[in-house]
Amino acid sequence: MTTETPAENDMLKRIFSMQSDLNDYVFKKNSLKDTSGNPLAMDTIFAEVNRGDLKVNDLPNVWLSNYSRAMREEILELDEELLWKWWSKDEIDIQNIRVELIDILHFLVSAMICSGLTPEKVYDIYSQKHAVNLSRQDSGYSMETKTEEDNKNIG
């Protein structure tokens, strides 16, 4: 099993920072405003999560919905790049597939920020969920034995 190194953690922090900066740039460039009429910023959305502003028209839900939709569209674009005719002699365009995966990552990181996640919290929750998934595999996980009880303490 691998363990996280400080450099890897720094890379995830940098990705979060770069994505937040990009989103703020896009918000500003498109003159997007928050619910008070101020320029929209990722920090504003993040702060609303921390305040518990989680209703349907609050910024976290609005932007999580936007980013979820964007990820869905990027996954469709990825699917269009993948070949399914196992009898064909065609080759996949791995460079474009990688770009589509990074597009998905852009929107995934945006959604993570909009849900109040930090790089450290992502790592913590991922580690907890990873342990649950390993345990499920070791215990013969199936639809018959499926339960969400093992997920309830993750967080």
PDB file of C-alpha atoms in Angstrom:
ATOM      1  CA  MET A   1       0.000   0.000   0.000  1.00  0.00           C
ATOM      2  CA  THR A   2       1.273   3.494  -0.826  1.00  0.00           C
ATOM      3  CA  THR A   3       1.301   6.485   1.472  1.00  0.00           C
ATOM      4  CA  GLU A   4       1.000  10.119   0.652  1.00  0.00           C
ATOM      5  CA  THR A   5       4.158  12.168   0.392  1.00  0.00           C
ATOM      6  CA  PRO A   6       4.238  15.909   1.119  1.00  0.00           C
ATOM      7  CA  ALA A   7       4.918  16.630  -2.559  1.00  0.00           C
ATOM      8  CA  GLU A   8       1.787  14.729  -3.613  1.00  0.00           C
ATOM      9  CA  ASN A   9      -0.283  16.649  -1.096  1.00  0.00           C
ATOM     10  CA  ASP A  10       1.188  19.896  -2.434  1.00  0.00           C
ATOM     11  CA  MET A  11       0.140  18.913  -5.960  1.00  0.00           C
ATOM     12  CA  LEU A  12      -3.466  18.367  -4.887  1.00  0.00           C
ATOM     13  CA  LYS A  13      -3.418  21.705  -3.051  1.00  0.00           C
ATOM     14  CA  ARG A  14      -2.053  23.366  -6.175  1.00  0.00           C
ATOM     15  CA  ILE A  15      -4.773  21.800  -8.349  1.00  0.00           C
ATOM     16  CA  PHE A  16      -7.450  23.107  -5.967  1.00  0.00           C
ATOM     17  CA  SER A  17      -5.864  26.561  -5.976  1.00  0.00           C
ATOM     18  CA  MET A  18      -5.492  26.658  -9.765  1.00  0.00           C
ATOM     19  CA  GLN A  19      -9.096  25.534 -10.245  1.00  0.00           C
ATOM     20  CA  SER A  20     -10.421  28.103  -7.796  1.00  0.00           C
ATOM     21  CA  ASP A  21      -8.443  30.824  -9.566  1.00  0.00           C
ATOM     22  CA  LEU A  22      -9.739  29.676 -12.966  1.00  0.00           C
ATOM     23  CA  ASN A  23     -13.331  29.647 -11.762  1.00  0.00           C
ATOM     24  CA  ASP A  24     -12.962  33.117 -10.246  1.00  0.00           C
ATOM     25  CA  TYR A  25     -11.529  34.331 -13.572  1.00  0.00           C
ATOM     26  CA  VAL A  26     -14.476  32.816 -15.482  1.00  0.00           C
ATOM     27  CA  PHE A  27     -16.981  34.298 -13.019  1.00  0.00           C
ATOM     28  CA  LYS A  28     -15.392  37.748 -13.374  1.00  0.00           C
ATOM     29  CA  LYS A  29     -15.063  37.540 -17.150  1.00  0.00           C
ATOM     30  CA  ASN A  30     -18.767  36.678 -17.394  1.00  0.00           C
ATOM     31  CA  SER A  31     -19.839  39.246 -14.757  1.00  0.00           C
ATOM     32  CA  LEU A  32     -21.431  36.564 -12.567  1.00  0.00           C
ATOM     33  CA  LYS A  33     -22.778  37.762  -9.225  1.00  0.00           C
ATOM     34  CA  ASP A  34     -23.552  36.111  -5.909  1.00  0.00           C
ATOM     35  CA  THR A  35     -27.001  36.370  -4.299  1.00  0.00           C
ATOM     36  CA  SER A  36     -26.103  39.792  -2.822  1.00  0.00           C
ATOM     37  CA  GLY A  37     -25.093  41.209  -6.197  1.00  0.00           C
ATOM     38  CA  ASN A  38     -21.368  41.070  -5.471  1.00  0.00           C
ATOM     39  CA  PRO A  39     -18.911  39.482  -7.893  1.00  0.00           C
ATOM     40  CA  LEU A  40     -19.148  35.697  -7.566  1.00  0.00           C
ATOM     41  CA  ALA A  41     -16.098  33.884  -6.173  1.00  0.00           C
ATOM     42  CA  MET A  42     -15.370  30.299  -5.170  1.00  0.00           C
ATOM     43  CA  ASP A  43     -14.609  31.520  -1.639  1.00  0.00           C
ATOM     44  CA  THR A  44     -18.184  32.837  -1.439  1.00  0.00           C
ATOM     45  CA  ILE A  45     -19.620  29.440  -2.383  1.00  0.00           C
ATOM     46  CA  PHE A  46     -17.261  27.674   0.039  1.00  0.00           C
ATOM     47  CA  ALA A  47     -18.269  30.088   2.831  1.00  0.00           C
ATOM     48  CA  GLU A  48     -21.966  29.391   2.206  1.00  0.00           C
ATOM     49  CA  VAL A  49     -21.348  25.673   2.692  1.00  0.00           C
ATOM     50  CA  ASN A  50     -19.587  26.365   5.977  1.00  0.00           C
ATOM     51  CA  ARG A  51     -22.491  28.594   7.108  1.00  0.00           C
ATOM     52  CA  GLY A  52     -24.967  25.841   6.225  1.00  0.00           C
ATOM     53  CA  ASP A  53     -26.624  27.715   3.349  1.00  0.00           C
ATOM     54  CA  LEU A  54     -27.646  24.538   1.553  1.00  0.00           C
ATOM     55  CA  LYS A  55     -31.122  25.191   0.182  1.00  0.00           C
ATOM     56  CA  VAL A  56     -32.034  24.674  -3.454  1.00  0.00           C
ATOM     57  CA  ASN A  57     -31.387  28.286  -4.527  1.00  0.00           C
ATOM     58  CA  ASP A  58     -28.258  28.787  -2.426  1.00  0.00           C
ATOM     59  CA  LEU A  59     -24.950  28.989  -4.290  1.00  0.00           C
ATOM     60  CA  PRO A  60     -23.597  25.556  -3.268  1.00  0.00           C
ATOM     61  CA  ASN A  61     -26.577  23.715  -4.753  1.00  0.00           C
ATOM     62  CA  VAL A  62     -26.717  25.912  -7.849  1.00  0.00           C
ATOM     63  CA  TRP A  63     -23.019  25.457  -8.630  1.00  0.00           C
ATOM     64  CA  LEU A  64     -22.868  21.777  -7.648  1.00  0.00           C
ATOM     65  CA  SER A  65     -25.691  21.264 -10.131  1.00  0.00           C
ATOM     66  CA  ASN A  66     -23.816  23.224 -12.801  1.00  0.00           C
ATOM     67  CA  TYR A  67     -20.609  21.271 -12.248  1.00  0.00           C
ATOM     68  CA  SER A  68     -22.447  17.945 -12.123  1.00  0.00           C
ATOM     69  CA  ARG A  69     -24.026  18.725 -15.473  1.00  0.00           C
ATOM     70  CA  ALA A  70     -20.648  19.776 -16.879  1.00  0.00           C
ATOM     71  CA  MET A  71     -19.035  16.526 -15.693  1.00  0.00           C
ATOM     72  CA  ARG A  72     -21.840  14.523 -17.262  1.00  0.00           C
ATOM     73  CA  GLU A  73     -21.257  16.265 -20.602  1.00  0.00           C
ATOM     74  CA  GLU A  74     -17.494  15.725 -20.376  1.00  0.00           C
ATOM     75  CA  ILE A  75     -18.061  12.029 -19.636  1.00  0.00           C
ATOM     76  CA  LEU A  76     -20.221  11.841 -22.766  1.00  0.00           C
ATOM     77  CA  GLU A  77     -17.362  13.430 -24.727  1.00  0.00           C
ATOM     78  CA  LEU A  78     -14.988  10.853 -23.242  1.00  0.00           C
ATOM     79  CA  ASP A  79     -17.358   8.044 -24.198  1.00  0.00           C
ATOM     80  CA  GLU A  80     -17.409   9.335 -27.774  1.00  0.00           C
ATOM     81  CA  GLU A  81     -13.623   8.893 -27.892  1.00  0.00           C
ATOM     82  CA  LEU A  82     -13.750   5.291 -26.677  1.00  0.00           C
ATOM     83  CA  LEU A  83     -14.082   2.447 -29.134  1.00  0.00           C
ATOM     84  CA  TRP A  84     -16.614  -0.280 -28.516  1.00  0.00           C
ATOM     85  CA  LYS A  85     -16.335  -2.432 -31.631  1.00  0.00           C
ATOM     86  CA  TRP A  86     -14.002  -5.083 -30.271  1.00  0.00           C
ATOM     87  CA  TRP A  87     -13.570  -6.539 -33.751  1.00  0.00           C
ATOM     88  CA  SER A  88     -12.298  -3.286 -35.305  1.00  0.00           C
ATOM     89  CA  LYS A  89      -8.671  -2.429 -35.972  1.00  0.00           C
ATOM     90  CA  ASP A  90      -9.132   1.231 -34.977  1.00  0.00           C
ATOM     91  CA  GLU A  91      -7.023   2.871 -32.293  1.00  0.00           C
ATOM     92  CA  ILE A  92      -8.102   5.217 -29.551  1.00  0.00           C
ATOM     93  CA  ASP A  93      -6.869   8.808 -29.461  1.00  0.00           C
ATOM     94  CA  ILE A  94      -5.185   8.562 -26.052  1.00  0.00           C
ATOM     95  CA  GLN A  95      -4.082  12.208 -26.107  1.00  0.00           C
ATOM     96  CA  ASN A  96      -7.663  13.448 -26.497  1.00  0.00           C
ATOM     97  CA  ILE A  97      -8.891  10.903 -23.949  1.00  0.00           C
ATOM     98  CA  ARG A  98      -6.425  12.326 -21.443  1.00  0.00           C
ATOM     99  CA  VAL A  99      -7.647  15.855 -22.177  1.00  0.00           C
ATOM    100  CA  GLU A 100     -11.268  14.785 -21.644  1.00  0.00           C
ATOM    101  CA  LEU A 101     -10.302  13.172 -18.327  1.00  0.00           C
ATOM    102  CA  ILE A 102      -8.634  16.414 -17.239  1.00  0.00           C
ATOM    103  CA  ASP A 103     -11.755  18.353 -18.260  1.00  0.00           C
ATOM    104  CA  ILE A 104     -13.731  16.041 -15.963  1.00  0.00           C
ATOM    105  CA  LEU A 105     -11.171  16.682 -13.213  1.00  0.00           C
ATOM    106  CA  HIS A 106     -11.593  20.458 -13.627  1.00  0.00           C
ATOM    107  CA  PHE A 107     -15.302  20.176 -12.951  1.00  0.00           C
ATOM    108  CA  LEU A 108     -14.858  17.541 -10.234  1.00  0.00           C
ATOM    109  CA  VAL A 109     -12.454  19.756  -8.295  1.00  0.00           C
ATOM    110  CA  SER A 110     -14.855  22.678  -8.755  1.00  0.00           C
ATOM    111  CA  ALA A 111     -17.665  20.547  -7.324  1.00  0.00           C
ATOM    112  CA  MET A 112     -15.449  19.472  -4.436  1.00  0.00           C
ATOM    113  CA  ILE A 113     -14.757  23.103  -3.556  1.00  0.00           C
ATOM    114  CA  CYS A 114     -18.482  23.927  -3.851  1.00  0.00           C
ATOM    115  CA  SER A 115     -19.245  21.130  -1.382  1.00  0.00           C
ATOM    116  CA  GLY A 116     -16.803  22.550   1.143  1.00  0.00           C
ATOM    117  CA  LEU A 117     -13.984  20.097   0.541  1.00  0.00           C
ATOM    118  CA  THR A 118     -10.334  21.016   0.877  1.00  0.00           C
ATOM    119  CA  PRO A 119      -7.422  18.935  -0.439  1.00  0.00           C
ATOM    120  CA  GLU A 120      -6.836  17.647   3.083  1.00  0.00           C
ATOM    121  CA  LYS A 121     -10.501  16.703   3.534  1.00  0.00           C
ATOM    122  CA  VAL A 122     -10.541  14.970   0.131  1.00  0.00           C
ATOM    123  CA  TYR A 123      -7.578  12.876   1.187  1.00  0.00           C
ATOM    124  CA  ASP A 124      -9.154  12.084   4.562  1.00  0.00           C
ATOM    125  CA  ILE A 125     -12.541  11.072   3.132  1.00  0.00           C
ATOM    126  CA  TYR A 126     -10.904   9.179   0.269  1.00  0.00           C
ATOM    127  CA  SER A 127      -8.803   7.205   2.760  1.00  0.00           C
ATOM    128  CA  GLN A 128     -11.866   6.355   4.839  1.00  0.00           C
ATOM    129  CA  LYS A 129     -13.906   5.314   1.792  1.00  0.00           C
ATOM    130  CA  HIS A 130     -10.953   3.329   0.468  1.00  0.00           C
ATOM    131  CA  ALA A 131     -10.909   1.322   3.702  1.00  0.00           C
ATOM    132  CA  VAL A 132     -14.653   0.685   3.371  1.00  0.00           C
ATOM    133  CA  ASN A 133     -14.205  -0.493  -0.224  1.00  0.00           C
ATOM    134  CA  LEU A 134     -11.399  -2.863   0.778  1.00  0.00           C
ATOM    135  CA  SER A 135     -13.526  -4.230   3.600  1.00  0.00           C
ATOM    136  CA  ARG A 136     -16.437  -4.733   1.205  1.00  0.00           C
ATOM    137  CA  GLN A 137     -14.216  -6.703  -1.149  1.00  0.00           C
ATOM    138  CA  ASP A 138     -12.922  -8.840   1.700  1.00  0.00           C
ATOM    139  CA  SER A 139     -16.438  -9.574   2.938  1.00  0.00           C
ATOM    140  CA  GLY A 140     -17.918 -10.738  -0.386  1.00  0.00           C
ATOM    141  CA  TYR A 141     -19.780  -7.502  -1.196  1.00  0.00           C
ATOM    142  CA  SER A 142     -22.812  -8.015  -3.434  1.00  0.00           C
ATOM    143  CA  MET A 143     -26.220  -6.511  -4.110  1.00  0.00           C
ATOM    144  CA  GLU A 144     -27.632  -8.995  -1.624  1.00  0.00           C
ATOM    145  CA  THR A 145     -25.339  -7.824   1.186  1.00  0.00           C
ATOM    146  CA  LYS A 146     -25.187  -4.151   0.138  1.00  0.00           C
ATOM    147  CA  THR A 147     -25.797  -1.637   2.891  1.00  0.00           C
ATOM    148  CA  GLU A 148     -24.815   1.971   3.351  1.00  0.00           C
ATOM    149  CA  GLU A 149     -24.173   1.519   7.065  1.00  0.00           C
ATOM    150  CA  ASP A 150     -20.420   1.376   6.488  1.00  0.00           C
ATOM    151  CA  ASN A 151     -20.531   4.801   4.798  1.00  0.00           C
ATOM    152  CA  LYS A 152     -22.378   6.612   7.594  1.00  0.00           C
ATOM    153  CA  ASN A 153     -19.286   7.377   9.675  1.00  0.00           C
ATOM    154  CA  ILE A 154     -17.216   8.679   6.760  1.00  0.00           C
ATOM    155  CA  GLY A 155     -16.539  12.348   6.939  1.00  0.00           C
TER     156      GLY A 155
END
